Amino acid sequence: MSKVVPKDWIGCPKKSYLIGRKFVAFKTPLDETFTKLKKTEIFTPNDVFDWLTKSKIKIGLWIDLTKTTRYYNSKEIINRGCRYEKIWCEGHGSVPDWKQIKTFTDIVDNFISECPDEIIGVHCTHGYNRTGYLIVSYLVNKMNFRVDDALKAFSDNRPPGIYREQYVIDLVHRYHGDINKHIIMKPFWTKPHQDDARHPNPKNDEIKILRNPSIRPEYHNHSNKRNDDPYHRREQNYHQFRYTEQPRNHIRFSESSNSHNHPVRIDSRNGHTSAIPHCRTEILHGDKVHKRKEADKRRFKEFIKKRRERRKLDRANDERGPYKTDHEQNYYSSHYRNHNSHNKYHRS
């Protein structure tokens, strides 16, 4: 009985050009048990080795990032004299965690120290998101790429690049890049009426390095300024990301809690306590406070980063700030007037 082919696998481009002069990304090969494929759609582990052999490139390390063993038998890789490593990555929108990044980095470092002239093949189901995330992380951590250049190097050699927004945002946030430089494109192979020639595969008899600035040697040094300006980095972290992501990162809601349930009006009695069961106030990092409140007959959560830096978000996480409500404005105005009159009274 034939196995089920992964979704969108057939139209997905098979392989990439050389990335960072060290990596080749490709979609997962399928063995002969997948019998419902046309001749032009067949892509087996042997096809990967034959393609690289024709390009006069030797692959010495094969890293499998899928969370299954049903696509092919790993013995096929080992029998070709290639080292096989398996890193179980979740996929389906789940970004690799720091343990998986460290595992990938250690495996690659050990291999490069032993076989510096051989190439590393990396694949997940389609060879884009998990594969791109870990390759980009390695380029930044070990080859001194800027994250923006590493993302461009991957997208240039494996078009259209990482196409899940969550992966790109996490990489840019982790390595202090500029989210405005990246256009996330929907994969063309998910559109059945478009021609695959928009992003052609490398020919089977050749592999080439695209000459783009992101893989030039001068980018592989410590002269870049990505960490030199702490103020600029702090401003990036606050301004460049959408406010749908920022509160989640700072507030860290628990998985079981609903951040919008049971809003209450915050006043002097409950503003700094958690005495009311459904009013949860969290103080984080000293000056960051999360409170829930009801205002103007709408439910908001309020993110207070500094004394004068507030953001209100509704149930859809749409930004409603920074601003003060009429009640707040009247309170601050009256407090200011009373404070001035009190000082005037004592001066007289």
mmCIF file of C-alpha atoms in Angstrom:
data_model
loop_
_atom_site.group_PDB
_atom_site.id
_atom_site.type_symbol
_atom_site.label_atom_id
_atom_site.label_comp_id
_atom_site.label_asym_id
_atom_site.label_seq_id
_atom_site.Cartn_x
_atom_site.Cartn_y
_atom_site.Cartn_z
ATOM 1 C CA MET A 1 0.000 0.000 0.000
ATOM 2 C CA SER A 2 1.349 3.400 -0.995
ATOM 3 C CA LYS A 3 2.106 5.941 1.718
ATOM 4 C CA VAL A 4 0.495 9.376 1.789
ATOM 5 C CA VAL A 5 2.642 12.138 0.293
ATOM 6 C CA PRO A 6 3.092 15.201 2.577
ATOM 7 C CA LYS A 7 0.875 18.174 1.809
ATOM 8 C CA ASP A 8 2.280 20.549 -0.853
ATOM 9 C CA TRP A 9 5.337 18.319 -1.250
ATOM 10 C CA ILE A 10 4.884 17.590 -4.974
ATOM 11 C CA GLY A 11 5.050 21.210 -6.156
ATOM 12 C CA CYS A 12 7.744 22.224 -3.676
ATOM 13 C CA PRO A 13 11.186 22.885 -5.251
ATOM 14 C CA LYS A 14 13.533 19.995 -4.573
ATOM 15 C CA LYS A 15 16.767 21.682 -3.582
ATOM 16 C CA SER A 16 18.693 24.891 -3.084
ATOM 17 C CA TYR A 17 21.929 26.416 -4.236
ATOM 18 C CA LEU A 18 24.871 26.437 -1.835
ATOM 19 C CA ILE A 19 24.107 28.554 1.244
ATOM 20 C CA GLY A 20 26.960 30.223 3.118
ATOM 21 C CA ARG A 21 29.400 28.028 1.167
ATOM 22 C CA LYS A 22 28.590 25.156 3.512
ATOM 23 C CA PHE A 23 24.879 24.166 3.499
ATOM 24 C CA VAL A 24 22.483 22.658 0.985
ATOM 25 C CA ALA A 25 18.765 22.708 1.821
ATOM 26 C CA PHE A 26 16.262 20.346 0.220
ATOM 27 C CA LYS A 27 12.816 18.925 0.822
ATOM 28 C CA THR A 28 12.592 15.510 2.399
ATOM 29 C CA PRO A 29 13.276 12.686 -0.062
ATOM 30 C CA LEU A 30 10.677 9.912 -0.284
ATOM 31 C CA ASP A 31 11.664 6.295 -0.791
ATOM 32 C CA GLU A 32 10.204 3.749 -3.213
ATOM 33 C CA THR A 33 7.238 2.968 -0.928
ATOM 34 C CA PHE A 34 5.576 6.169 -2.172
ATOM 35 C CA THR A 35 4.311 4.593 -5.393
ATOM 36 C CA LYS A 36 1.734 7.168 -6.510
ATOM 37 C CA LEU A 37 4.297 9.704 -7.707
ATOM 38 C CA LYS A 38 4.886 10.496 -11.356
ATOM 39 C CA LYS A 39 8.329 9.918 -12.785
ATOM 40 C CA THR A 40 9.145 13.631 -12.739
ATOM 41 C CA GLU A 41 7.985 13.918 -9.114
ATOM 42 C CA ILE A 42 10.169 11.151 -7.684
ATOM 43 C CA PHE A 43 12.852 12.437 -5.323
ATOM 44 C CA THR A 44 14.755 9.795 -3.351
ATOM 45 C CA PRO A 45 17.863 9.956 -1.130
ATOM 46 C CA ASN A 46 19.906 8.549 -4.013
ATOM 47 C CA ASP A 47 18.785 11.482 -6.178
ATOM 48 C CA VAL A 48 20.350 13.881 -3.660
ATOM 49 C CA PHE A 49 23.702 12.078 -3.769
ATOM 50 C CA ASP A 50 23.652 11.765 -7.569
ATOM 51 C CA TRP A 51 22.896 15.472 -7.965
ATOM 52 C CA LEU A 52 25.772 16.504 -5.686
ATOM 53 C CA THR A 53 28.166 14.013 -7.261
ATOM 54 C CA LYS A 54 27.528 15.534 -10.698
ATOM 55 C CA SER A 55 28.277 18.928 -9.165
ATOM 56 C CA LYS A 56 31.605 17.560 -7.851
ATOM 57 C CA ILE A 57 30.544 18.256 -4.293
ATOM 58 C CA LYS A 58 30.711 15.707 -1.501
ATOM 59 C CA ILE A 59 28.052 15.729 1.185
ATOM 60 C CA GLY A 60 29.464 14.394 4.439
ATOM 61 C CA LEU A 61 26.689 15.230 6.916
ATOM 62 C CA TRP A 62 22.934 14.744 6.501
ATOM 63 C CA ILE A 63 20.688 16.436 9.106
ATOM 64 C CA ASP A 64 17.032 15.379 9.241
ATOM 65 C CA LEU A 65 14.703 17.827 11.048
ATOM 66 C CA THR A 66 11.386 16.027 10.485
ATOM 67 C CA LYS A 67 9.407 14.547 13.358
ATOM 68 C CA THR A 68 8.878 11.178 11.688
ATOM 69 C CA THR A 69 10.798 8.260 10.214
ATOM 70 C CA ARG A 70 8.266 7.235 7.576
ATOM 71 C CA TYR A 71 9.723 9.134 4.617
ATOM 72 C CA TYR A 72 12.831 7.001 4.066
ATOM 73 C CA ASN A 73 15.190 4.608 5.820
ATOM 74 C CA SER A 74 18.219 6.332 7.331
ATOM 75 C CA LYS A 75 20.351 3.300 6.409
ATOM 76 C CA GLU A 76 20.202 4.520 2.802
ATOM 77 C CA ILE A 77 22.169 7.593 3.892
ATOM 78 C CA ILE A 78 24.686 5.692 5.996
ATOM 79 C CA ASN A 79 25.294 3.150 3.222
ATOM 80 C CA ARG A 80 26.416 6.008 0.964
ATOM 81 C CA GLY A 81 29.208 6.859 3.408
ATOM 82 C CA CYS A 82 27.445 9.916 4.839
ATOM 83 C CA ARG A 83 26.968 10.717 8.501
ATOM 84 C CA TYR A 84 23.272 10.877 9.468
ATOM 85 C CA GLU A 85 21.892 12.983 12.339
ATOM 86 C CA LYS A 86 18.274 13.335 13.464
ATOM 87 C CA ILE A 87 16.955 16.407 15.317
ATOM 88 C CA TRP A 88 13.287 16.024 16.159
ATOM 89 C CA CYS A 89 11.649 19.394 15.411
ATOM 90 C CA GLU A 90 7.933 19.922 15.861
ATOM 91 C CA GLY A 91 7.087 22.023 12.811
ATOM 92 C CA HIS A 92 3.529 23.237 12.096
ATOM 93 C CA GLY A 93 4.332 26.764 13.277
ATOM 94 C CA SER A 94 6.420 25.693 16.288
ATOM 95 C CA VAL A 95 9.748 27.541 16.201
ATOM 96 C CA PRO A 96 12.880 25.541 17.168
ATOM 97 C CA ASP A 97 13.899 26.228 20.756
ATOM 98 C CA TRP A 98 17.357 27.082 22.077
ATOM 99 C CA LYS A 99 18.150 23.425 22.846
ATOM 100 C CA GLN A 100 17.543 22.453 19.219
ATOM 101 C CA ILE A 101 19.614 25.426 18.040
ATOM 102 C CA LYS A 102 22.481 24.350 20.323
ATOM 103 C CA THR A 103 22.223 20.719 19.199
ATOM 104 C CA PHE A 104 22.338 21.775 15.548
ATOM 105 C CA THR A 105 25.267 24.122 16.185
ATOM 106 C CA ASP A 106 27.284 21.494 18.065
ATOM 107 C CA ILE A 107 26.711 18.852 15.376
ATOM 108 C CA VAL A 108 27.781 21.226 12.599
ATOM 109 C CA ASP A 109 30.816 22.510 14.537
ATOM 110 C CA ASN A 110 32.072 18.999 15.256
ATOM 111 C CA PHE A 111 31.635 17.974 11.641
ATOM 112 C CA ILE A 112 33.380 21.052 10.219
ATOM 113 C CA SER A 113 36.350 20.522 12.542
ATOM 114 C CA GLU A 114 36.689 16.944 11.237
ATOM 115 C CA CYS A 115 35.763 17.454 7.559
ATOM 116 C CA PRO A 116 36.183 21.137 6.643
ATOM 117 C CA ASP A 117 35.886 20.575 2.882
ATOM 118 C CA GLU A 118 32.634 18.614 2.835
ATOM 119 C CA ILE A 119 29.103 19.979 2.519
ATOM 120 C CA ILE A 120 26.199 19.646 4.966
ATOM 121 C CA GLY A 121 22.716 18.732 3.754
ATOM 122 C CA VAL A 122 19.732 19.847 5.842
ATOM 123 C CA HIS A 123 16.061 19.103 5.303
ATOM 124 C CA CYS A 124 12.679 19.235 6.994
ATOM 125 C CA THR A 125 9.438 18.332 5.198
ATOM 126 C CA HIS A 126 9.701 21.111 2.595
ATOM 127 C CA GLY A 127 13.207 22.402 3.323
ATOM 128 C CA TYR A 128 12.173 25.959 4.147
ATOM 129 C CA ASN A 129 11.033 26.960 7.633
ATOM 130 C CA ARG A 130 12.729 24.675 10.163
ATOM 131 C CA THR A 131 15.656 24.216 7.793
ATOM 132 C CA GLY A 132 15.994 27.947 7.150
ATOM 133 C CA TYR A 133 15.617 28.829 10.823
ATOM 134 C CA LEU A 134 18.500 26.609 11.950
ATOM 135 C CA ILE A 135 20.770 27.469 9.018
ATOM 136 C CA VAL A 136 20.206 31.208 9.563
ATOM 137 C CA SER A 137 20.862 30.777 13.294
ATOM 138 C CA TYR A 138 24.172 29.075 12.539
ATOM 139 C CA LEU A 139 25.212 31.756 10.039
ATOM 140 C CA VAL A 140 24.586 34.421 12.679
ATOM 141 C CA ASN A 141 26.064 32.589 15.666
ATOM 142 C CA LYS A 142 29.134 31.053 14.039
ATOM 143 C CA MET A 143 29.826 32.810 10.727
ATOM 144 C CA ASN A 144 29.198 36.362 11.960
ATOM 145 C CA PHE A 145 26.414 37.170 9.526
ATOM 146 C CA ARG A 146 23.929 39.826 10.436
ATOM 147 C CA VAL A 147 20.529 38.216 10.724
ATOM 148 C CA ASP A 148 19.167 40.345 7.862
ATOM 149 C CA ASP A 149 22.018 39.203 5.611
ATOM 150 C CA ALA A 150 21.620 35.582 6.696
ATOM 151 C CA LEU A 151 17.902 35.633 5.866
ATOM 152 C CA LYS A 152 18.697 37.169 2.481
ATOM 153 C CA ALA A 153 21.386 34.566 1.802
ATOM 154 C CA PHE A 154 18.880 31.810 2.470
ATOM 155 C CA SER A 155 16.082 33.373 0.407
ATOM 156 C CA ASP A 156 18.423 34.097 -2.528
ATOM 157 C CA ASN A 157 19.591 30.496 -2.660
ATOM 158 C CA ARG A 158 16.311 28.865 -1.636
ATOM 159 C CA PRO A 159 13.544 31.109 -3.043
ATOM 160 C CA PRO A 160 11.287 32.474 -1.713
ATOM 161 C CA GLY A 161 12.983 31.900 1.648
ATOM 162 C CA ILE A 162 11.370 31.264 5.018
ATOM 163 C CA TYR A 163 7.673 31.810 4.417
ATOM 164 C CA ARG A 164 6.156 31.423 7.888
ATOM 165 C CA GLU A 165 5.922 34.824 9.553
ATOM 166 C CA GLN A 166 6.440 33.433 13.048
ATOM 167 C CA TYR A 167 9.874 32.065 12.127
ATOM 168 C CA VAL A 168 11.095 35.330 10.587
ATOM 169 C CA ILE A 169 9.830 37.467 13.481
ATOM 170 C CA ASP A 170 11.458 35.169 16.025
ATOM 171 C CA LEU A 171 14.810 35.248 14.204
ATOM 172 C CA VAL A 172 14.771 39.036 13.828
ATOM 173 C CA HIS A 173 13.793 39.492 17.463
ATOM 174 C CA ARG A 174 16.376 36.989 18.738
ATOM 175 C CA TYR A 175 19.283 38.461 16.770
ATOM 176 C CA HIS A 176 18.272 42.164 16.732
ATOM 177 C CA GLY A 177 17.538 42.642 13.051
ATOM 178 C CA ASP A 178 15.198 44.949 11.151
ATOM 179 C CA ILE A 179 11.809 43.397 10.396
ATOM 180 C CA ASN A 180 11.088 46.091 7.794
ATOM 181 C CA LYS A 181 13.758 44.629 5.486
ATOM 182 C CA HIS A 182 11.949 41.339 5.012
ATOM 183 C CA ILE A 183 9.033 40.565 2.719
ATOM 184 C CA ILE A 184 7.425 37.231 3.549
ATOM 185 C CA MET A 185 6.072 35.635 0.380
ATOM 186 C CA LYS A 186 3.454 32.925 0.177
ATOM 187 C CA PRO A 187 4.936 29.827 -1.495
ATOM 188 C CA PHE A 188 4.062 29.668 -5.161
ATOM 189 C CA TRP A 189 3.549 25.895 -5.115
ATOM 190 C CA THR A 190 0.455 26.306 -2.924
ATOM 191 C CA LYS A 191 -1.185 28.099 -5.876
ATOM 192 C CA PRO A 192 -2.178 25.343 -8.313
ATOM 193 C CA HIS A 193 -2.527 27.577 -11.392
ATOM 194 C CA GLN A 194 0.895 29.190 -11.324
ATOM 195 C CA ASP A 195 3.912 27.980 -13.211
ATOM 196 C CA ASP A 196 6.754 26.519 -11.180
ATOM 197 C CA ALA A 197 9.220 28.248 -13.510
ATOM 198 C CA ARG A 198 9.010 31.387 -11.371
ATOM 199 C CA HIS A 199 11.557 29.845 -9.017
ATOM 200 C CA PRO A 200 13.336 27.124 -11.013
ATOM 201 C CA ASN A 201 15.417 24.433 -9.328
ATOM 202 C CA PRO A 202 19.129 24.205 -9.993
ATOM 203 C CA LYS A 203 19.775 21.870 -12.898
ATOM 204 C CA ASN A 204 20.621 18.294 -11.975
ATOM 205 C CA ASP A 205 24.083 18.581 -13.487
ATOM 206 C CA GLU A 206 25.209 21.748 -11.764
ATOM 207 C CA ILE A 207 25.264 23.616 -8.498
ATOM 208 C CA LYS A 208 26.436 27.186 -8.254
ATOM 209 C CA ILE A 209 27.040 29.833 -5.620
ATOM 210 C CA LEU A 210 24.990 32.965 -6.163
ATOM 211 C CA ARG A 211 27.243 35.984 -5.920
ATOM 212 C CA ASN A 212 25.386 38.214 -3.502
ATOM 213 C CA PRO A 213 26.721 40.546 -0.776
ATOM 214 C CA SER A 214 25.349 38.402 2.029
ATOM 215 C CA ILE A 215 27.909 35.623 1.432
ATOM 216 C CA ARG A 216 31.007 37.691 0.722
ATOM 217 C CA PRO A 217 33.966 37.187 3.062
ATOM 218 C CA GLU A 218 33.945 40.781 4.287
ATOM 219 C CA TYR A 219 30.633 40.118 6.020
ATOM 220 C CA HIS A 220 32.267 37.374 8.087
ATOM 221 C CA ASN A 221 33.961 39.586 10.632
ATOM 222 C CA HIS A 222 33.140 41.374 13.855
ATOM 223 C CA SER A 223 33.040 44.858 12.349
ATOM 224 C CA ASN A 224 29.241 44.935 12.093
ATOM 225 C CA LYS A 225 27.438 47.226 14.484
ATOM 226 C CA ARG A 226 24.486 45.081 15.459
ATOM 227 C CA ASN A 227 25.365 45.069 19.176
ATOM 228 C CA ASP A 228 27.406 48.277 19.484
ATOM 229 C CA ASP A 229 24.551 50.647 20.269
ATOM 230 C CA PRO A 230 22.472 49.466 23.243
ATOM 231 C CA TYR A 231 20.055 52.382 22.903
ATOM 232 C CA HIS A 232 19.378 51.605 19.251
ATOM 233 C CA ARG A 233 18.921 47.931 20.113
ATOM 234 C CA ARG A 234 16.494 48.852 22.899
ATOM 235 C CA GLU A 235 14.502 51.077 20.551
ATOM 236 C CA GLN A 236 14.411 48.289 17.966
ATOM 237 C CA ASN A 237 13.042 45.835 20.491
ATOM 238 C CA TYR A 238 10.236 48.239 21.405
ATOM 239 C CA HIS A 239 9.257 49.838 18.113
ATOM 240 C CA GLN A 240 9.924 47.496 15.225
ATOM 241 C CA PHE A 241 7.615 44.661 16.274
ATOM 242 C CA ARG A 242 3.879 44.733 16.053
ATOM 243 C CA TYR A 243 2.142 45.267 19.354
ATOM 244 C CA THR A 244 0.387 41.930 18.918
ATOM 245 C CA GLU A 245 3.726 40.275 19.726
ATOM 246 C CA GLN A 246 5.316 42.680 22.205
ATOM 247 C CA PRO A 247 2.897 42.266 25.143
ATOM 248 C CA ARG A 248 3.087 38.486 24.904
ATOM 249 C CA ASN A 249 6.888 38.568 25.041
ATOM 250 C CA HIS A 250 7.041 40.894 28.052
ATOM 251 C CA ILE A 251 4.024 39.688 30.039
ATOM 252 C CA ARG A 252 4.428 35.931 29.486
ATOM 253 C CA PHE A 253 0.872 34.721 29.994
ATOM 254 C CA SER A 254 0.553 31.159 31.235
ATOM 255 C CA GLU A 255 -0.802 28.598 28.781
ATOM 256 C CA SER A 256 -3.923 27.859 30.834
ATOM 257 C CA SER A 257 -4.962 31.435 31.530
ATOM 258 C CA ASN A 258 -7.142 33.647 29.364
ATOM 259 C CA SER A 259 -5.730 37.148 29.389
ATOM 260 C CA HIS A 260 -9.081 38.774 28.580
ATOM 261 C CA ASN A 261 -11.415 37.163 31.128
ATOM 262 C CA HIS A 262 -13.267 39.105 33.809
ATOM 263 C CA PRO A 263 -12.041 42.680 33.387
ATOM 264 C CA VAL A 264 -12.406 45.006 36.372
ATOM 265 C CA ARG A 265 -11.928 48.699 36.897
ATOM 266 C CA ILE A 266 -8.574 49.431 38.495
ATOM 267 C CA ASP A 267 -8.518 51.942 41.325
ATOM 268 C CA SER A 268 -6.524 52.624 44.470
ATOM 269 C CA ARG A 269 -8.044 49.607 46.208
ATOM 270 C CA ASN A 270 -7.038 46.917 43.753
ATOM 271 C CA GLY A 271 -4.531 48.573 41.452
ATOM 272 C CA HIS A 272 -1.513 47.085 43.165
ATOM 273 C CA THR A 273 -2.882 43.851 44.628
ATOM 274 C CA SER A 274 -4.332 40.568 43.461
ATOM 275 C CA ALA A 275 -7.026 40.428 46.153
ATOM 276 C CA ILE A 276 -9.842 40.142 43.606
ATOM 277 C CA PRO A 277 -9.812 36.570 42.241
ATOM 278 C CA HIS A 278 -10.197 37.499 38.580
ATOM 279 C CA CYS A 279 -8.052 40.635 38.683
ATOM 280 C CA ARG A 280 -4.536 39.460 38.029
ATOM 281 C CA THR A 281 -1.832 42.103 38.333
ATOM 282 C CA GLU A 282 1.701 41.088 37.459
ATOM 283 C CA ILE A 283 4.829 43.139 38.136
ATOM 284 C CA LEU A 284 7.702 42.192 35.852
ATOM 285 C CA HIS A 285 11.282 43.466 35.800
ATOM 286 C CA GLY A 286 10.531 46.189 38.307
ATOM 287 C CA ASP A 287 8.846 48.776 36.076
ATOM 288 C CA LYS A 288 6.623 46.699 33.791
ATOM 289 C CA VAL A 289 3.079 46.146 35.011
ATOM 290 C CA HIS A 290 0.231 44.298 33.360
ATOM 291 C CA LYS A 291 -3.330 45.167 34.377
ATOM 292 C CA ARG A 292 -6.761 44.474 33.025
ATOM 293 C CA LYS A 293 -9.426 47.108 32.939
ATOM 294 C CA GLU A 294 -12.756 47.959 31.410
ATOM 295 C CA ALA A 295 -13.062 51.332 29.734
ATOM 296 C CA ASP A 296 -15.592 52.937 27.414
ATOM 297 C CA LYS A 297 -17.680 49.730 27.458
ATOM 298 C CA ARG A 298 -14.827 47.842 25.810
ATOM 299 C CA ARG A 299 -12.381 45.390 27.282
ATOM 300 C CA PHE A 300 -8.716 46.198 27.142
ATOM 301 C CA LYS A 301 -5.472 44.916 28.492
ATOM 302 C CA GLU A 302 -2.982 47.618 29.322
ATOM 303 C CA PHE A 303 0.751 47.231 28.873
ATOM 304 C CA ILE A 304 2.725 49.729 30.967
ATOM 305 C CA LYS A 305 6.419 49.747 30.135
ATOM 306 C CA LYS A 306 7.374 53.039 31.734
ATOM 307 C CA ARG A 307 5.627 55.816 33.602
ATOM 308 C CA ARG A 308 4.585 57.631 30.399
ATOM 309 C CA GLU A 309 4.729 54.760 27.932
ATOM 310 C CA ARG A 310 1.466 52.824 27.754
ATOM 311 C CA ARG A 311 -0.280 50.662 25.177
ATOM 312 C CA LYS A 312 -3.888 49.538 25.290
ATOM 313 C CA LEU A 313 -4.942 46.532 23.234
ATOM 314 C CA ASP A 314 -8.427 45.197 22.601
ATOM 315 C CA ARG A 315 -9.539 41.561 22.330
ATOM 316 C CA ALA A 316 -8.080 41.271 18.826
ATOM 317 C CA ASN A 317 -4.745 42.610 20.118
ATOM 318 C CA ASP A 318 -5.192 45.755 18.018
ATOM 319 C CA GLU A 319 -3.323 48.716 19.395
ATOM 320 C CA ARG A 320 -5.389 51.418 21.129
ATOM 321 C CA GLY A 321 -2.668 53.649 22.430
ATOM 322 C CA PRO A 322 -0.620 55.289 23.693
ATOM 323 C CA TYR A 323 -3.217 57.689 25.068
ATOM 324 C CA LYS A 324 -5.079 58.618 28.243
ATOM 325 C CA THR A 325 -8.813 58.220 28.679
ATOM 326 C CA ASP A 326 -10.858 61.278 29.642
ATOM 327 C CA HIS A 327 -11.009 60.031 33.214
ATOM 328 C CA GLU A 328 -7.229 59.650 33.366
ATOM 329 C CA GLN A 329 -6.645 63.039 31.752
ATOM 330 C CA ASN A 330 -8.980 64.772 34.234
ATOM 331 C CA TYR A 331 -7.313 62.955 37.118
ATOM 332 C CA TYR A 332 -3.806 63.965 36.090
ATOM 333 C CA SER A 333 -4.894 67.552 35.379
ATOM 334 C CA SER A 334 -6.593 67.933 38.769
ATOM 335 C CA HIS A 335 -3.647 66.287 40.510
ATOM 336 C CA TYR A 336 -1.289 68.718 38.777
ATOM 337 C CA ARG A 337 -3.435 71.725 39.772
ATOM 338 C CA ASN A 338 -3.676 70.564 43.380
ATOM 339 C CA HIS A 339 0.062 69.967 43.496
ATOM 340 C CA ASN A 340 0.810 73.482 42.190
ATOM 341 C CA SER A 341 -1.680 75.131 44.529
ATOM 342 C CA HIS A 342 -0.195 73.225 47.468
ATOM 343 C CA ASN A 343 3.308 74.443 46.589
ATOM 344 C CA LYS A 344 2.011 77.996 46.138
ATOM 345 C CA TYR A 345 0.350 77.881 49.553
ATOM 346 C CA HIS A 346 3.588 76.867 51.261
ATOM 347 C CA ARG A 347 5.636 79.435 49.360
ATOM 348 C CA SER A 348 3.364 82.210 50.511
#
